[in-house]
Amino acid sequence: MARMQVETTVNDEPVEFLCDPGQSLLEALRNELFLTGTKEGCTTGDCGACSVMVDGRLVPSCLVLAPEAEGRTIATIEGVAQGEKLHPLQQKFLEHAALQCGICTPGFIVAAKALLEKNPDPTEEEARYWLAGNLCRCTGYDKIIRAVLDTAAEMNANGESR
């Protein structure tokens, strides 16, 4: 089967890669572009570990075919920090000990960032609902929710953009 050339934008950078027609975006990100921050959890779209943004929409990258990335804009966990400076969400995850093994963390951060971009001041219920598609087996969800809500409060108080 012939490999396909895909031209897309990942984390604000134009990129090209070759992929098999049936290859998932998750596989292409990890194996073709060497962006290994996005994790493989279930490969069925149920755990949220592989969450990325495609054209501003939160999606499980394990369920998107790599050729579908043609001409799209993709944001991964690698694009969340600004150089060496952590995004406030990443900092709050550290401060609240909202991570352990790290498999779910990138997906939670990408999903939480999407939430805060859409709703800069979510209630606890809204945050829990938004993040319900992300599963964690290590930390429990309370620390994660606290980190997200604390980030929102701090960013709102400082007038920071998401």
CSV table of C-alpha atoms in Angstrom, one decimal:
chain,number,residue,atom,x,y,z
A,1,MET,CA,0.0,0.0,0.0
A,2,ALA,CA,1.4,3.4,-1.0
A,3,ARG,CA,2.2,5.9,1.7
A,4,MET,CA,0.5,9.3,1.6
A,5,GLN,CA,2.1,12.7,2.0
A,6,VAL,CA,0.3,14.9,4.5
A,7,GLU,CA,0.9,18.7,4.9
A,8,THR,CA,-0.5,20.2,8.0
A,9,THR,CA,0.3,22.6,10.8
A,10,VAL,CA,1.2,21.2,14.2
A,11,ASN,CA,1.7,23.5,17.2
A,12,ASP,CA,1.9,26.5,14.8
A,13,GLU,CA,4.6,25.0,12.7
A,14,PRO,CA,4.0,23.7,9.1
A,15,VAL,CA,5.0,20.0,8.8
A,16,GLU,CA,4.9,17.3,6.2
A,17,PHE,CA,5.0,13.5,6.9
A,18,LEU,CA,4.3,10.2,5.1
A,19,CYS,CA,1.8,7.8,6.5
A,20,ASP,CA,-0.2,4.7,5.6
A,21,PRO,CA,-3.8,5.5,4.7
A,22,GLY,CA,-5.1,3.6,7.7
A,23,GLN,CA,-2.6,5.0,10.2
A,24,SER,CA,-4.1,7.0,13.1
A,25,LEU,CA,-3.1,10.6,13.8
A,26,LEU,CA,-1.8,9.4,17.2
A,27,GLU,CA,0.6,7.0,15.4
A,28,ALA,CA,1.7,9.7,13.0
A,29,LEU,CA,2.3,12.2,15.7
A,30,ARG,CA,4.4,9.8,17.7
A,31,ASN,CA,6.1,7.7,15.0
A,32,GLU,CA,6.4,10.1,12.0
A,33,LEU,CA,6.7,13.5,13.8
A,34,PHE,CA,8.3,12.2,17.0
A,35,LEU,CA,5.9,14.1,19.2
A,36,THR,CA,5.7,11.5,21.9
A,37,GLY,CA,3.8,13.6,24.5
A,38,THR,CA,0.5,12.5,23.2
A,39,LYS,CA,-0.1,9.1,24.8
A,40,GLU,CA,-1.8,5.9,23.7
A,41,GLY,CA,-4.2,4.6,26.3
A,42,CYS,CA,-7.0,2.5,24.8
A,43,THR,CA,-7.0,3.1,21.0
A,44,THR,CA,-10.8,3.2,21.1
A,45,GLY,CA,-11.4,6.8,22.0
A,46,ASP,CA,-12.5,6.1,25.6
A,47,CYS,CA,-9.7,7.2,27.8
A,48,GLY,CA,-8.7,10.7,26.6
A,49,ALA,CA,-4.9,10.1,26.9
A,50,CYS,CA,-4.4,10.9,23.2
A,51,SER,CA,-6.5,14.1,23.2
A,52,VAL,CA,-5.4,16.8,20.8
A,53,MET,CA,-7.0,19.8,19.2
A,54,VAL,CA,-7.8,19.6,15.5
A,55,ASP,CA,-9.0,22.9,14.0
A,56,GLY,CA,-9.9,24.1,17.6
A,57,ARG,CA,-11.9,20.9,18.4
A,58,LEU,CA,-10.9,18.4,21.1
A,59,VAL,CA,-10.6,15.0,19.6
A,60,PRO,CA,-9.1,11.6,20.5
A,61,SER,CA,-6.2,11.3,18.0
A,62,CYS,CA,-6.5,7.5,18.1
A,63,LEU,CA,-9.8,7.8,16.2
A,64,VAL,CA,-8.6,10.3,13.5
A,65,LEU,CA,-6.9,8.9,10.5
A,66,ALA,CA,-3.6,10.6,9.8
A,67,PRO,CA,-4.5,11.5,6.2
A,68,GLU,CA,-7.4,13.6,7.6
A,69,ALA,CA,-4.8,16.0,9.1
A,70,GLU,CA,-4.2,17.3,5.6
A,71,GLY,CA,-4.5,21.1,5.7
A,72,ARG,CA,-5.7,21.1,9.3
A,73,THR,CA,-4.3,22.8,12.4
A,74,ILE,CA,-3.3,20.5,15.2
A,75,ALA,CA,-2.3,21.4,18.7
A,76,THR,CA,-0.7,18.8,21.0
A,77,ILE,CA,0.7,18.8,24.5
A,78,GLU,CA,4.1,19.9,23.1
A,79,GLY,CA,2.5,23.2,22.0
A,80,VAL,CA,1.1,24.1,25.4
A,81,ALA,CA,4.2,25.5,27.1
A,82,GLN,CA,5.8,28.7,25.7
A,83,GLY,CA,9.4,27.6,25.2
A,84,GLU,CA,10.8,26.7,28.7
A,85,LYS,CA,7.9,28.5,30.4
A,86,LEU,CA,5.1,26.2,31.5
A,87,HIS,CA,1.5,27.1,30.8
A,88,PRO,CA,-0.3,27.9,34.1
A,89,LEU,CA,-2.2,24.6,33.8
A,90,GLN,CA,1.0,22.7,33.7
A,91,GLN,CA,2.3,24.6,36.7
A,92,LYS,CA,-0.9,24.0,38.7
A,93,PHE,CA,-0.9,20.3,37.8
A,94,LEU,CA,2.6,20.2,39.5
A,95,GLU,CA,1.5,22.3,42.5
A,96,HIS,CA,-1.6,20.2,43.1
A,97,ALA,CA,0.2,16.9,42.6
A,98,ALA,CA,-2.4,16.2,39.9
A,99,LEU,CA,-0.2,13.7,38.1
A,100,GLN,CA,1.6,10.4,38.8
A,101,CYS,CA,2.4,8.0,36.0
A,102,GLY,CA,1.9,10.6,33.3
A,103,ILE,CA,-0.1,8.6,30.8
A,104,CYS,CA,-3.3,10.6,31.2
A,105,THR,CA,-1.7,13.9,32.0
A,106,PRO,CA,-1.1,15.3,28.5
A,107,GLY,CA,-4.7,14.5,27.5
A,108,PHE,CA,-6.0,16.1,30.7
A,109,ILE,CA,-4.0,19.3,30.1
A,110,VAL,CA,-5.0,19.6,26.4
A,111,ALA,CA,-8.7,19.0,27.4
A,112,ALA,CA,-8.5,21.5,30.3
A,113,LYS,CA,-6.9,24.1,28.1
A,114,ALA,CA,-9.7,23.6,25.6
A,115,LEU,CA,-12.2,24.1,28.4
A,116,LEU,CA,-10.6,27.3,29.7
A,117,GLU,CA,-10.4,28.7,26.1
A,118,LYS,CA,-14.2,28.1,25.8
A,119,ASN,CA,-15.2,28.9,29.3
A,120,PRO,CA,-12.6,31.0,31.3
A,121,ASP,CA,-14.5,30.6,34.6
A,122,PRO,CA,-16.0,27.1,34.8
A,123,THR,CA,-17.8,25.8,37.8
A,124,GLU,CA,-16.6,22.6,39.4
A,125,GLU,CA,-19.5,20.8,37.8
A,126,GLU,CA,-18.6,22.2,34.4
A,127,ALA,CA,-15.0,21.2,34.7
A,128,ARG,CA,-15.9,17.7,35.8
A,129,TYR,CA,-18.4,17.3,32.9
A,130,TRP,CA,-15.8,18.6,30.4
A,131,LEU,CA,-13.1,16.3,31.6
A,132,ALA,CA,-15.3,13.2,32.0
A,133,GLY,CA,-13.9,11.8,28.8
A,134,ASN,CA,-10.4,11.6,30.4
A,135,LEU,CA,-9.6,8.7,32.6
A,136,CYS,CA,-7.0,8.5,35.4
A,137,ARG,CA,-6.0,5.4,37.3
A,138,CYS,CA,-3.4,6.9,39.6
A,139,THR,CA,-4.3,10.3,41.2
A,140,GLY,CA,-8.1,10.4,41.4
A,141,TYR,CA,-9.9,13.3,39.9
A,142,ASP,CA,-10.1,15.8,42.8
A,143,LYS,CA,-6.5,17.0,42.4
A,144,ILE,CA,-7.0,17.4,38.7
A,145,ILE,CA,-10.2,19.4,39.1
A,146,ARG,CA,-8.6,21.6,41.8
A,147,ALA,CA,-5.7,22.3,39.5
A,148,VAL,CA,-8.0,23.3,36.6
A,149,LEU,CA,-10.2,25.6,38.8
A,150,ASP,CA,-7.1,27.1,40.5
A,151,THR,CA,-5.6,27.8,37.0
A,152,ALA,CA,-8.9,29.5,35.9
A,153,ALA,CA,-9.0,31.7,39.0
A,154,GLU,CA,-5.3,32.7,38.7
A,155,MET,CA,-5.5,33.4,35.0
A,156,ASN,CA,-8.7,35.5,35.5
A,157,ALA,CA,-7.1,37.4,38.3
A,158,ASN,CA,-4.0,38.2,36.2
A,159,GLY,CA,-6.0,38.9,33.0
A,160,GLU,CA,-4.0,36.2,31.2
A,161,SER,CA,-5.1,34.7,27.9
A,162,ARG,CA,-5.7,31.0,27.6
